[in-house]
JSON list of C-alpha atoms in Angstrom, two decimals:
[
{"chain": "A", "resi": 186, "resn": "UNK", "atom": "CA", "xyz": [126.74, 97.49, 84.20]},
{"chain": "A", "resi": 187, "resn": "UNK", "atom": "CA", "xyz": [125.18, 96.00, 87.64]},
{"chain": "A", "resi": 188, "resn": "UNK", "atom": "CA", "xyz": [125.63, 92.36, 88.77]},
{"chain": "A", "resi": 189, "resn": "UNK", "atom": "CA", "xyz": [122.87, 90.10, 87.99]},
{"chain": "A", "resi": 190, "resn": "UNK", "atom": "CA", "xyz": [123.31, 88.37, 91.59]},
{"chain": "A", "resi": 191, "resn": "UNK", "atom": "CA", "xyz": [119.49, 88.67, 92.18]},
{"chain": "A", "resi": 192, "resn": "UNK", "atom": "CA", "xyz": [117.59, 85.56, 91.01]},
{"chain": "A", "resi": 193, "resn": "UNK", "atom": "CA", "xyz": [114.23, 86.98, 90.27]},
{"chain": "A", "resi": 194, "resn": "UNK", "atom": "CA", "xyz": [112.90, 83.65, 88.23]},
{"chain": "A", "resi": 195, "resn": "UNK", "atom": "CA", "xyz": [109.99, 81.78, 89.69]},
{"chain": "A", "resi": 196, "resn": "UNK", "atom": "CA", "xyz": [111.25, 78.81, 91.77]},
{"chain": "A", "resi": 197, "resn": "UNK", "atom": "CA", "xyz": [109.75, 76.36, 89.57]},
{"chain": "A", "resi": 198, "resn": "UNK", "atom": "CA", "xyz": [111.98, 77.55, 86.83]},
{"chain": "A", "resi": 199, "resn": "UNK", "atom": "CA", "xyz": [114.88, 76.31, 88.75]},
{"chain": "A", "resi": 200, "resn": "UNK", "atom": "CA", "xyz": [115.61, 73.09, 87.17]},
{"chain": "A", "resi": 201, "resn": "UNK", "atom": "CA", "xyz": [116.56, 70.06, 89.35]},
{"chain": "A", "resi": 202, "resn": "UNK", "atom": "CA", "xyz": [119.28, 67.94, 88.27]},
{"chain": "A", "resi": 203, "resn": "UNK", "atom": "CA", "xyz": [118.54, 65.03, 86.65]},
{"chain": "A", "resi": 204, "resn": "UNK", "atom": "CA", "xyz": [118.90, 61.73, 88.09]},
{"chain": "A", "resi": 205, "resn": "UNK", "atom": "CA", "xyz": [120.24, 60.62, 84.87]},
{"chain": "A", "resi": 206, "resn": "UNK", "atom": "CA", "xyz": [122.77, 63.07, 84.08]},
{"chain": "A", "resi": 207, "resn": "UNK", "atom": "CA", "xyz": [126.27, 61.42, 84.24]},
{"chain": "A", "resi": 208, "resn": "UNK", "atom": "CA", "xyz": [128.32, 63.05, 81.73]},
{"chain": "A", "resi": 209, "resn": "UNK", "atom": "CA", "xyz": [129.48, 66.94, 83.27]},
{"chain": "A", "resi": 210, "resn": "UNK", "atom": "CA", "xyz": [131.05, 69.53, 81.01]},
{"chain": "A", "resi": 211, "resn": "UNK", "atom": "CA", "xyz": [133.01, 72.46, 82.18]},
{"chain": "A", "resi": 212, "resn": "UNK", "atom": "CA", "xyz": [133.32, 76.02, 80.61]},
{"chain": "A", "resi": 213, "resn": "UNK", "atom": "CA", "xyz": [135.00, 79.02, 82.44]},
{"chain": "A", "resi": 214, "resn": "UNK", "atom": "CA", "xyz": [134.37, 82.38, 81.77]},
{"chain": "A", "resi": 215, "resn": "UNK", "atom": "CA", "xyz": [137.25, 84.90, 82.60]},
{"chain": "A", "resi": 216, "resn": "UNK", "atom": "CA", "xyz": [138.30, 88.68, 82.17]},
{"chain": "A", "resi": 217, "resn": "UNK", "atom": "CA", "xyz": [139.48, 91.64, 83.93]},
{"chain": "A", "resi": 218, "resn": "UNK", "atom": "CA", "xyz": [137.54, 93.24, 87.01]},
{"chain": "A", "resi": 219, "resn": "UNK", "atom": "CA", "xyz": [134.04, 94.48, 86.56]},
{"chain": "A", "resi": 220, "resn": "UNK", "atom": "CA", "xyz": [133.64, 93.13, 82.99]},
{"chain": "A", "resi": 221, "resn": "UNK", "atom": "CA", "xyz": [130.46, 91.07, 83.35]},
{"chain": "A", "resi": 222, "resn": "UNK", "atom": "CA", "xyz": [131.20, 87.87, 84.02]},
{"chain": "A", "resi": 223, "resn": "UNK", "atom": "CA", "xyz": [129.12, 87.67, 87.14]},
{"chain": "A", "resi": 224, "resn": "UNK", "atom": "CA", "xyz": [125.95, 89.10, 85.33]},
{"chain": "A", "resi": 225, "resn": "UNK", "atom": "CA", "xyz": [126.90, 86.63, 82.12]},
{"chain": "A", "resi": 226, "resn": "UNK", "atom": "CA", "xyz": [126.78, 83.52, 84.07]},
{"chain": "A", "resi": 227, "resn": "UNK", "atom": "CA", "xyz": [123.59, 84.59, 86.08]},
{"chain": "A", "resi": 228, "resn": "UNK", "atom": "CA", "xyz": [121.88, 85.03, 82.79]},
{"chain": "A", "resi": 229, "resn": "UNK", "atom": "CA", "xyz": [122.35, 81.92, 81.26]},
{"chain": "A", "resi": 230, "resn": "UNK", "atom": "CA", "xyz": [122.21, 79.48, 84.40]},
{"chain": "A", "resi": 231, "resn": "UNK", "atom": "CA", "xyz": [119.10, 77.58, 84.68]},
{"chain": "A", "resi": 232, "resn": "UNK", "atom": "CA", "xyz": [119.41, 77.59, 88.43]},
{"chain": "A", "resi": 233, "resn": "UNK", "atom": "CA", "xyz": [119.92, 80.37, 90.82]},
{"chain": "A", "resi": 234, "resn": "UNK", "atom": "CA", "xyz": [123.79, 80.90, 90.36]},
{"chain": "A", "resi": 235, "resn": "UNK", "atom": "CA", "xyz": [126.20, 80.42, 93.06]},
{"chain": "A", "resi": 236, "resn": "UNK", "atom": "CA", "xyz": [128.21, 83.46, 93.80]},
{"chain": "A", "resi": 237, "resn": "UNK", "atom": "CA", "xyz": [130.72, 84.80, 96.13]},
{"chain": "A", "resi": 238, "resn": "UNK", "atom": "CA", "xyz": [130.11, 88.48, 95.83]},
{"chain": "A", "resi": 239, "resn": "UNK", "atom": "CA", "xyz": [130.89, 90.79, 98.73]},
{"chain": "A", "resi": 240, "resn": "UNK", "atom": "CA", "xyz": [130.55, 94.67, 98.90]},
{"chain": "A", "resi": 241, "resn": "UNK", "atom": "CA", "xyz": [133.40, 96.62, 98.21]},
{"chain": "A", "resi": 242, "resn": "UNK", "atom": "CA", "xyz": [134.92, 98.72, 101.31]},
{"chain": "A", "resi": 243, "resn": "UNK", "atom": "CA", "xyz": [137.76, 101.28, 101.72]},
{"chain": "A", "resi": 244, "resn": "UNK", "atom": "CA", "xyz": [139.94, 98.29, 102.93]},
{"chain": "A", "resi": 245, "resn": "UNK", "atom": "CA", "xyz": [140.23, 97.51, 99.38]},
{"chain": "A", "resi": 246, "resn": "UNK", "atom": "CA", "xyz": [141.06, 100.96, 98.18]},
{"chain": "A", "resi": 247, "resn": "UNK", "atom": "CA", "xyz": [144.63, 100.74, 96.53]},
{"chain": "A", "resi": 248, "resn": "UNK", "atom": "CA", "xyz": [144.29, 97.10, 95.85]},
{"chain": "A", "resi": 249, "resn": "UNK", "atom": "CA", "xyz": [141.14, 96.38, 93.79]},
{"chain": "A", "resi": 250, "resn": "UNK", "atom": "CA", "xyz": [140.04, 98.92, 91.23]},
{"chain": "A", "resi": 251, "resn": "UNK", "atom": "CA", "xyz": [137.83, 102.07, 92.28]},
{"chain": "A", "resi": 252, "resn": "UNK", "atom": "CA", "xyz": [134.37, 101.77, 91.48]},
{"chain": "A", "resi": 253, "resn": "UNK", "atom": "CA", "xyz": [134.68, 103.87, 88.72]},
{"chain": "A", "resi": 254, "resn": "UNK", "atom": "CA", "xyz": [131.93, 102.33, 86.83]},
{"chain": "A", "resi": 255, "resn": "UNK", "atom": "CA", "xyz": [129.27, 102.28, 89.63]},
{"chain": "A", "resi": 256, "resn": "UNK", "atom": "CA", "xyz": [130.67, 98.59, 90.85]},
{"chain": "A", "resi": 257, "resn": "UNK", "atom": "CA", "xyz": [129.87, 98.03, 94.39]},
{"chain": "A", "resi": 258, "resn": "UNK", "atom": "CA", "xyz": [130.33, 94.50, 94.75]},
{"chain": "A", "resi": 259, "resn": "UNK", "atom": "CA", "xyz": [133.19, 92.25, 93.46]},
{"chain": "A", "resi": 260, "resn": "UNK", "atom": "CA", "xyz": [133.55, 88.40, 93.31]},
{"chain": "A", "resi": 261, "resn": "UNK", "atom": "CA", "xyz": [136.00, 86.86, 95.76]},
{"chain": "A", "resi": 262, "resn": "UNK", "atom": "CA", "xyz": [136.15, 83.39, 94.78]},
{"chain": "A", "resi": 263, "resn": "UNK", "atom": "CA", "xyz": [134.23, 82.33, 91.56]},
{"chain": "A", "resi": 264, "resn": "UNK", "atom": "CA", "xyz": [130.57, 82.25, 90.09]},
{"chain": "A", "resi": 265, "resn": "UNK", "atom": "CA", "xyz": [128.63, 78.82, 89.42]},
{"chain": "A", "resi": 266, "resn": "UNK", "atom": "CA", "xyz": [125.83, 78.11, 87.33]},
{"chain": "A", "resi": 267, "resn": "UNK", "atom": "CA", "xyz": [124.49, 75.33, 85.53]},
{"chain": "A", "resi": 268, "resn": "UNK", "atom": "CA", "xyz": [122.65, 74.43, 82.29]},
{"chain": "A", "resi": 269, "resn": "UNK", "atom": "CA", "xyz": [121.14, 71.15, 81.42]},
{"chain": "A", "resi": 270, "resn": "UNK", "atom": "CA", "xyz": [122.24, 69.89, 78.03]},
{"chain": "A", "resi": 271, "resn": "UNK", "atom": "CA", "xyz": [120.29, 66.14, 77.69]},
{"chain": "A", "resi": 272, "resn": "UNK", "atom": "CA", "xyz": [119.31, 63.61, 79.59]},
{"chain": "A", "resi": 273, "resn": "UNK", "atom": "CA", "xyz": [122.80, 62.80, 80.46]},
{"chain": "A", "resi": 274, "resn": "UNK", "atom": "CA", "xyz": [124.86, 65.81, 80.07]},
{"chain": "A", "resi": 275, "resn": "UNK", "atom": "CA", "xyz": [124.89, 68.65, 82.17]},
{"chain": "A", "resi": 276, "resn": "UNK", "atom": "CA", "xyz": [127.15, 72.08, 81.55]},
{"chain": "A", "resi": 277, "resn": "UNK", "atom": "CA", "xyz": [128.70, 73.53, 84.40]},
{"chain": "A", "resi": 278, "resn": "UNK", "atom": "CA", "xyz": [129.75, 77.23, 84.31]},
{"chain": "A", "resi": 279, "resn": "UNK", "atom": "CA", "xyz": [132.54, 78.83, 86.31]},
{"chain": "A", "resi": 280, "resn": "UNK", "atom": "CA", "xyz": [133.11, 82.68, 86.49]},
{"chain": "A", "resi": 281, "resn": "UNK", "atom": "CA", "xyz": [136.68, 83.58, 87.83]},
{"chain": "A", "resi": 282, "resn": "UNK", "atom": "CA", "xyz": [137.37, 86.56, 89.78]},
{"chain": "A", "resi": 283, "resn": "UNK", "atom": "CA", "xyz": [139.02, 89.25, 87.73]},
{"chain": "A", "resi": 284, "resn": "UNK", "atom": "CA", "xyz": [140.92, 91.06, 90.67]},
{"chain": "A", "resi": 285, "resn": "UNK", "atom": "CA", "xyz": [145.00, 90.35, 90.14]},
{"chain": "A", "resi": 286, "resn": "UNK", "atom": "CA", "xyz": [145.10, 89.15, 93.67]},
{"chain": "A", "resi": 287, "resn": "UNK", "atom": "CA", "xyz": [142.89, 86.17, 92.56]},
{"chain": "A", "resi": 288, "resn": "UNK", "atom": "CA", "xyz": [144.55, 85.04, 89.64]},
{"chain": "A", "resi": 289, "resn": "UNK", "atom": "CA", "xyz": [146.23, 82.26, 91.63]},
{"chain": "A", "resi": 290, "resn": "UNK", "atom": "CA", "xyz": [142.72, 80.73, 91.43]},
{"chain": "A", "resi": 291, "resn": "UNK", "atom": "CA", "xyz": [142.74, 80.76, 87.51]},
{"chain": "A", "resi": 292, "resn": "UNK", "atom": "CA", "xyz": [144.92, 77.62, 86.98]},
{"chain": "A", "resi": 293, "resn": "UNK", "atom": "CA", "xyz": [142.98, 75.41, 89.07]},
{"chain": "A", "resi": 294, "resn": "UNK", "atom": "CA", "xyz": [139.37, 76.79, 87.42]},
{"chain": "A", "resi": 295, "resn": "UNK", "atom": "CA", "xyz": [140.88, 76.03, 83.82]},
{"chain": "A", "resi": 296, "resn": "UNK", "atom": "CA", "xyz": [141.72, 72.40, 85.00]},
{"chain": "A", "resi": 297, "resn": "UNK", "atom": "CA", "xyz": [139.22, 70.17, 83.16]},
{"chain": "A", "resi": 298, "resn": "UNK", "atom": "CA", "xyz": [137.41, 72.92, 81.27]},
{"chain": "A", "resi": 299, "resn": "UNK", "atom": "CA", "xyz": [135.97, 71.95, 77.95]},
{"chain": "A", "resi": 300, "resn": "UNK", "atom": "CA", "xyz": [137.16, 75.76, 76.86]},
{"chain": "A", "resi": 301, "resn": "UNK", "atom": "CA", "xyz": [136.62, 79.30, 77.72]},
{"chain": "A", "resi": 302, "resn": "UNK", "atom": "CA", "xyz": [134.96, 82.59, 77.23]},
{"chain": "A", "resi": 303, "resn": "UNK", "atom": "CA", "xyz": [137.30, 85.66, 77.74]},
{"chain": "A", "resi": 304, "resn": "UNK", "atom": "CA", "xyz": [134.86, 88.70, 78.32]},
{"chain": "A", "resi": 305, "resn": "UNK", "atom": "CA", "xyz": [136.30, 92.08, 77.44]},
{"chain": "A", "resi": 306, "resn": "UNK", "atom": "CA", "xyz": [135.43, 95.82, 78.00]},
{"chain": "A", "resi": 307, "resn": "UNK", "atom": "CA", "xyz": [136.87, 97.69, 75.24]},
{"chain": "A", "resi": 308, "resn": "UNK", "atom": "CA", "xyz": [137.19, 100.44, 77.60]},
{"chain": "A", "resi": 309, "resn": "UNK", "atom": "CA", "xyz": [139.70, 98.60, 79.39]},
{"chain": "A", "resi": 310, "resn": "UNK", "atom": "CA", "xyz": [141.33, 96.02, 76.91]},
{"chain": "A", "resi": 311, "resn": "UNK", "atom": "CA", "xyz": [144.56, 95.50, 78.72]},
{"chain": "A", "resi": 312, "resn": "UNK", "atom": "CA", "xyz": [142.74, 94.03, 81.52]},
{"chain": "A", "resi": 313, "resn": "UNK", "atom": "CA", "xyz": [142.05, 90.65, 79.12]},
{"chain": "A", "resi": 314, "resn": "UNK", "atom": "CA", "xyz": [145.72, 90.38, 78.30]},
{"chain": "A", "resi": 315, "resn": "UNK", "atom": "CA", "xyz": [146.36, 88.00, 81.35]},
{"chain": "A", "resi": 316, "resn": "UNK", "atom": "CA", "xyz": [143.35, 85.69, 80.92]},
{"chain": "A", "resi": 317, "resn": "UNK", "atom": "CA", "xyz": [144.55, 85.21, 77.32]},
{"chain": "A", "resi": 318, "resn": "UNK", "atom": "CA", "xyz": [148.15, 84.93, 78.13]},
{"chain": "A", "resi": 319, "resn": "UNK", "atom": "CA", "xyz": [146.88, 81.99, 80.79]},
{"chain": "A", "resi": 320, "resn": "UNK", "atom": "CA", "xyz": [144.39, 80.23, 78.52]},
{"chain": "A", "resi": 321, "resn": "UNK", "atom": "CA", "xyz": [147.33, 80.21, 75.88]},
{"chain": "A", "resi": 322, "resn": "UNK", "atom": "CA", "xyz": [149.75, 78.85, 78.46]},
{"chain": "A", "resi": 323, "resn": "UNK", "atom": "CA", "xyz": [147.29, 76.07, 79.45]},
{"chain": "A", "resi": 324, "resn": "UNK", "atom": "CA", "xyz": [146.20, 75.20, 75.93]},
{"chain": "A", "resi": 325, "resn": "UNK", "atom": "CA", "xyz": [142.75, 75.96, 76.63]},
{"chain": "A", "resi": 326, "resn": "UNK", "atom": "CA", "xyz": [140.37, 76.59, 73.83]},
{"chain": "A", "resi": 327, "resn": "UNK", "atom": "CA", "xyz": [138.73, 79.97, 74.13]},
{"chain": "A", "resi": 328, "resn": "UNK", "atom": "CA", "xyz": [136.78, 82.63, 72.19]},
{"chain": "A", "resi": 329, "resn": "UNK", "atom": "CA", "xyz": [136.42, 86.17, 73.12]},
{"chain": "A", "resi": 330, "resn": "UNK", "atom": "CA", "xyz": [133.35, 88.03, 73.57]},
{"chain": "A", "resi": 331, "resn": "UNK", "atom": "CA", "xyz": [132.78, 91.81, 73.55]},
{"chain": "A", "resi": 332, "resn": "UNK", "atom": "CA", "xyz": [130.48, 93.00, 76.25]},
{"chain": "A", "resi": 333, "resn": "UNK", "atom": "CA", "xyz": [128.81, 96.28, 75.02]},
{"chain": "A", "resi": 334, "resn": "UNK", "atom": "CA", "xyz": [128.46, 98.99, 77.43]},
{"chain": "A", "resi": 335, "resn": "UNK", "atom": "CA", "xyz": [126.82, 101.19, 75.54]},
{"chain": "A", "resi": 336, "resn": "UNK", "atom": "CA", "xyz": [127.16, 101.92, 71.91]},
{"chain": "A", "resi": 337, "resn": "UNK", "atom": "CA", "xyz": [130.69, 100.03, 70.40]},
{"chain": "A", "resi": 338, "resn": "UNK", "atom": "CA", "xyz": [133.03, 102.92, 69.65]},
{"chain": "A", "resi": 339, "resn": "UNK", "atom": "CA", "xyz": [135.58, 100.29, 67.47]},
{"chain": "A", "resi": 340, "resn": "UNK", "atom": "CA", "xyz": [134.83, 97.69, 65.12]},
{"chain": "A", "resi": 341, "resn": "UNK", "atom": "CA", "xyz": [135.70, 94.10, 66.24]},
{"chain": "A", "resi": 342, "resn": "UNK", "atom": "CA", "xyz": [138.33, 93.87, 63.76]},
{"chain": "A", "resi": 343, "resn": "UNK", "atom": "CA", "xyz": [139.82, 96.66, 65.89]},
{"chain": "A", "resi": 344, "resn": "UNK", "atom": "CA", "xyz": [139.47, 95.18, 68.89]},
{"chain": "A", "resi": 345, "resn": "UNK", "atom": "CA", "xyz": [141.01, 91.83, 67.31]},
{"chain": "A", "resi": 346, "resn": "UNK", "atom": "CA", "xyz": [144.15, 93.82, 66.60]},
{"chain": "A", "resi": 347, "resn": "UNK", "atom": "CA", "xyz": [144.28, 95.58, 69.55]},
{"chain": "A", "resi": 348, "resn": "UNK", "atom": "CA", "xyz": [144.38, 92.31, 71.66]},
{"chain": "A", "resi": 349, "resn": "UNK", "atom": "CA", "xyz": [146.40, 90.56, 69.00]},
{"chain": "A", "resi": 350, "resn": "UNK", "atom": "CA", "xyz": [144.06, 87.58, 68.65]},
{"chain": "A", "resi": 351, "resn": "UNK", "atom": "CA", "xyz": [144.86, 85.10, 66.00]},
{"chain": "A", "resi": 352, "resn": "UNK", "atom": "CA", "xyz": [142.52, 84.77, 62.92]},
{"chain": "A", "resi": 353, "resn": "UNK", "atom": "CA", "xyz": [141.22, 81.28, 64.08]},
{"chain": "A", "resi": 354, "resn": "UNK", "atom": "CA", "xyz": [140.08, 82.81, 67.47]},
{"chain": "A", "resi": 355, "resn": "UNK", "atom": "CA", "xyz": [136.28, 83.66, 67.23]},
{"chain": "A", "resi": 356, "resn": "UNK", "atom": "CA", "xyz": [135.48, 87.04, 68.44]},
{"chain": "A", "resi": 357, "resn": "UNK", "atom": "CA", "xyz": [131.84, 88.05, 68.99]},
{"chain": "A", "resi": 358, "resn": "UNK", "atom": "CA", "xyz": [129.47, 90.75, 70.31]},
{"chain": "A", "resi": 359, "resn": "UNK", "atom": "CA", "xyz": [127.38, 90.14, 73.54]},
{"chain": "A", "resi": 360, "resn": "UNK", "atom": "CA", "xyz": [125.33, 91.79, 76.51]},
{"chain": "A", "resi": 361, "resn": "UNK", "atom": "CA", "xyz": [125.88, 89.81, 79.46]},
{"chain": "A", "resi": 362, "resn": "UNK", "atom": "CA", "xyz": [122.67, 90.85, 80.73]},
{"chain": "A", "resi": 363, "resn": "UNK", "atom": "CA", "xyz": [120.61, 89.27, 78.22]},
{"chain": "A", "resi": 364, "resn": "UNK", "atom": "CA", "xyz": [120.05, 85.36, 78.27]},
{"chain": "A", "resi": 365, "resn": "UNK", "atom": "CA", "xyz": [119.77, 85.23, 74.52]},
{"chain": "A", "resi": 366, "resn": "UNK", "atom": "CA", "xyz": [122.77, 87.12, 73.95]},
{"chain": "A", "resi": 367, "resn": "UNK", "atom": "CA", "xyz": [124.68, 84.79, 76.59]},
{"chain": "A", "resi": 368, "resn": "UNK", "atom": "CA", "xyz": [123.36, 81.71, 74.70]},
{"chain": "A", "resi": 369, "resn": "UNK", "atom": "CA", "xyz": [124.88, 82.64, 71.75]},
{"chain": "A", "resi": 370, "resn": "UNK", "atom": "CA", "xyz": [128.21, 83.45, 73.28]},
{"chain": "A", "resi": 371, "resn": "UNK", "atom": "CA", "xyz": [128.35, 79.88, 74.41]},
{"chain": "A", "resi": 372, "resn": "UNK", "atom": "CA", "xyz": [126.77, 78.33, 70.96]},
{"chain": "A", "resi": 373, "resn": "UNK", "atom": "CA", "xyz": [130.05, 80.16, 69.61]},
{"chain": "A", "resi": 374, "resn": "UNK", "atom": "CA", "xyz": [132.49, 78.25, 71.91]},
{"chain": "A", "resi": 375, "resn": "UNK", "atom": "CA", "xyz": [130.90, 75.09, 71.19]},
{"chain": "A", "resi": 376, "resn": "UNK", "atom": "CA", "xyz": [131.02, 75.62, 67.27]},
{"chain": "A", "resi": 377, "resn": "UNK", "atom": "CA", "xyz": [134.78, 76.45, 67.76]},
{"chain": "A", "resi": 378, "resn": "UNK", "atom": "CA", "xyz": [135.25, 73.63, 70.08]},
{"chain": "A", "resi": 379, "resn": "UNK", "atom": "CA", "xyz": [133.91, 71.47, 67.21]},
{"chain": "A", "resi": 380, "resn": "UNK", "atom": "CA", "xyz": [135.87, 72.95, 64.76]},
{"chain": "A", "resi": 381, "resn": "UNK", "atom": "CA", "xyz": [139.15, 72.22, 66.33]},
{"chain": "A", "resi": 382, "resn": "UNK", "atom": "CA", "xyz": [138.05, 68.86, 67.14]},
{"chain": "A", "resi": 383, "resn": "UNK", "atom": "CA", "xyz": [137.04, 68.34, 63.48]},
{"chain": "A", "resi": 384, "resn": "UNK", "atom": "CA", "xyz": [140.58, 69.54, 62.27]},
{"chain": "A", "resi": 385, "resn": "UNK", "atom": "CA", "xyz": [142.37, 67.34, 65.07]},
{"chain": "A", "resi": 386, "resn": "UNK", "atom": "CA", "xyz": [140.51, 64.33, 63.36]},
{"chain": "A", "resi": 387, "resn": "UNK", "atom": "CA", "xyz": [141.19, 65.27, 59.96]},
{"chain": "A", "resi": 388, "resn": "UNK", "atom": "CA", "xyz": [144.86, 65.58, 60.89]},
{"chain": "A", "resi": 389, "resn": "UNK", "atom": "CA", "xyz": [144.92, 62.33, 62.99]},
{"chain": "A", "resi": 390, "resn": "UNK", "atom": "CA", "xyz": [143.26, 60.46, 59.96]},
{"chain": "A", "resi": 391, "resn": "UNK", "atom": "CA", "xyz": [145.88, 62.11, 57.54]},
{"chain": "A", "resi": 392, "resn": "UNK", "atom": "CA", "xyz": [148.85, 60.92, 59.80]},
{"chain": "A", "resi": 393, "resn": "UNK", "atom": "CA", "xyz": [147.43, 57.32, 60.10]},
{"chain": "A", "resi": 394, "resn": "UNK", "atom": "CA", "xyz": [146.43, 56.67, 56.34]},
{"chain": "A", "resi": 395, "resn": "UNK", "atom": "CA", "xyz": [150.18, 57.89, 55.51]},
{"chain": "A", "resi": 396, "resn": "UNK", "atom": "CA", "xyz": [151.74, 55.59, 58.28]},
{"chain": "A", "resi": 397, "resn": "UNK", "atom": "CA", "xyz": [149.29, 52.66, 57.81]},
{"chain": "A", "resi": 398, "resn": "UNK", "atom": "CA", "xyz": [147.53, 52.45, 54.13]},
{"chain": "A", "resi": 399, "resn": "UNK", "atom": "CA", "xyz": [144.37, 50.77, 54.19]},
{"chain": "A", "resi": 400, "resn": "UNK", "atom": "CA", "xyz": [145.84, 47.75, 52.20]},
{"chain": "A", "resi": 401, "resn": "UNK", "atom": "CA", "xyz": [149.33, 47.72, 53.64]},
{"chain": "A", "resi": 402, "resn": "UNK", "atom": "CA", "xyz": [148.18, 45.19, 56.31]},
{"chain": "A", "resi": 403, "resn": "UNK", "atom": "CA", "xyz": [147.19, 42.64, 53.65]},
{"chain": "A", "resi": 404, "resn": "UNK", "atom": "CA", "xyz": [143.34, 43.71, 53.33]},
{"chain": "A", "resi": 405, "resn": "UNK", "atom": "CA", "xyz": [142.21, 43.11, 50.29]},
{"chain": "A", "resi": 406, "resn": "UNK", "atom": "CA", "xyz": [139.66, 46.41, 50.28]},
{"chain": "A", "resi": 407, "resn": "UNK", "atom": "CA", "xyz": [140.06, 49.42, 51.76]},
{"chain": "A", "resi": 408, "resn": "UNK", "atom": "CA", "xyz": [137.51, 50.60, 54.60]},
{"chain": "A", "resi": 409, "resn": "UNK", "atom": "CA", "xyz": [133.70, 51.07, 53.38]},
{"chain": "A", "resi": 410, "resn": "UNK", "atom": "CA", "xyz": [133.43, 54.67, 52.16]},
{"chain": "A", "resi": 411, "resn": "UNK", "atom": "CA", "xyz": [130.34, 54.96, 54.05]},
{"chain": "A", "resi": 412, "resn": "UNK", "atom": "CA", "xyz": [132.42, 54.01, 57.64]},
{"chain": "A", "resi": 413, "resn": "UNK", "atom": "CA", "xyz": [131.12, 57.09, 59.91]},
{"chain": "A", "resi": 414, "resn": "UNK", "atom": "CA", "xyz": [134.02, 59.20, 61.48]},
{"chain": "A", "resi": 415, "resn": "UNK", "atom": "CA", "xyz": [134.49, 59.23, 65.11]},
{"chain": "A", "resi": 416, "resn": "UNK", "atom": "CA", "xyz": [131.98, 61.08, 66.47]},
{"chain": "A", "resi": 417, "resn": "UNK", "atom": "CA", "xyz": [133.35, 64.80, 67.67]},
{"chain": "A", "resi": 418, "resn": "UNK", "atom": "CA", "xyz": [131.39, 67.17, 69.94]},
{"chain": "A", "resi": 419, "resn": "UNK", "atom": "CA", "xyz": [127.68, 67.82, 69.20]},
{"chain": "A", "resi": 420, "resn": "UNK", "atom": "CA", "xyz": [127.72, 71.32, 68.08]},
{"chain": "A", "resi": 421, "resn": "UNK", "atom": "CA", "xyz": [123.61, 71.11, 68.12]},
{"chain": "A", "resi": 422, "resn": "UNK", "atom": "CA", "xyz": [123.10, 69.99, 71.78]},
{"chain": "A", "resi": 423, "resn": "UNK", "atom": "CA", "xyz": [123.01, 73.15, 73.15]},
{"chain": "A", "resi": 424, "resn": "UNK", "atom": "CA", "xyz": [121.07, 74.92, 70.58]},
{"chain": "A", "resi": 425, "resn": "UNK", "atom": "CA", "xyz": [118.43, 72.15, 71.03]},
{"chain": "A", "resi": 426, "resn": "UNK", "atom": "CA", "xyz": [118.09, 71.66, 74.43]},
{"chain": "A", "resi": 427, "resn": "UNK", "atom": "CA", "xyz": [118.36, 75.19, 75.94]},
{"chain": "A", "resi": 428, "resn": "UNK", "atom": "CA", "xyz": [114.98, 76.90, 76.43]}
]
């Protein structure tokens, strides 16, 4: 799959950052070499993506994987894209380099991330193991997206088993070249984060209820049944705000 490093959208489509934006969210896209991270970031970004693509040369032979898949350039730092969610919220996308020699950058990229997308190529699933391991080590929520290079030869359940993914980690299909497909991946991640936040809130409410019953502090009545719960991540923001 060719990298989507060139931006062919008209200048008017490159949305400027709103002056009211004051809440930044961060998502990281990780995976092995050549799985389509640069392409995914570029396909969903509302601005011309910043990337650090460099042409692969003979100097990289024996260090980076050979261009077996027709890949002639590689990310040497990270990719960056942006999506405006609302008047005040903006989502920043960071695509991590896949080569082993740049893995030291990953821990920094994970810092402050709301969540991550692990992009996988089923022809080289083993290239995804390190990304999953590091995300689990950092405690960063993530989903896995299978980037389809041609017709899939395995079911998603077979991919889940091969990656030893827990049942609660979402696994979805995508085409990194397609904007709508990329958006669905990000929406799946937002839904996953919302589900995790809801589970955490429920657990905290249970613990709080056991530790301090509603009438334990001398209250005559329990809290009103209609009292709203603390607001969690707004799962619909991305769906409603992206074109």
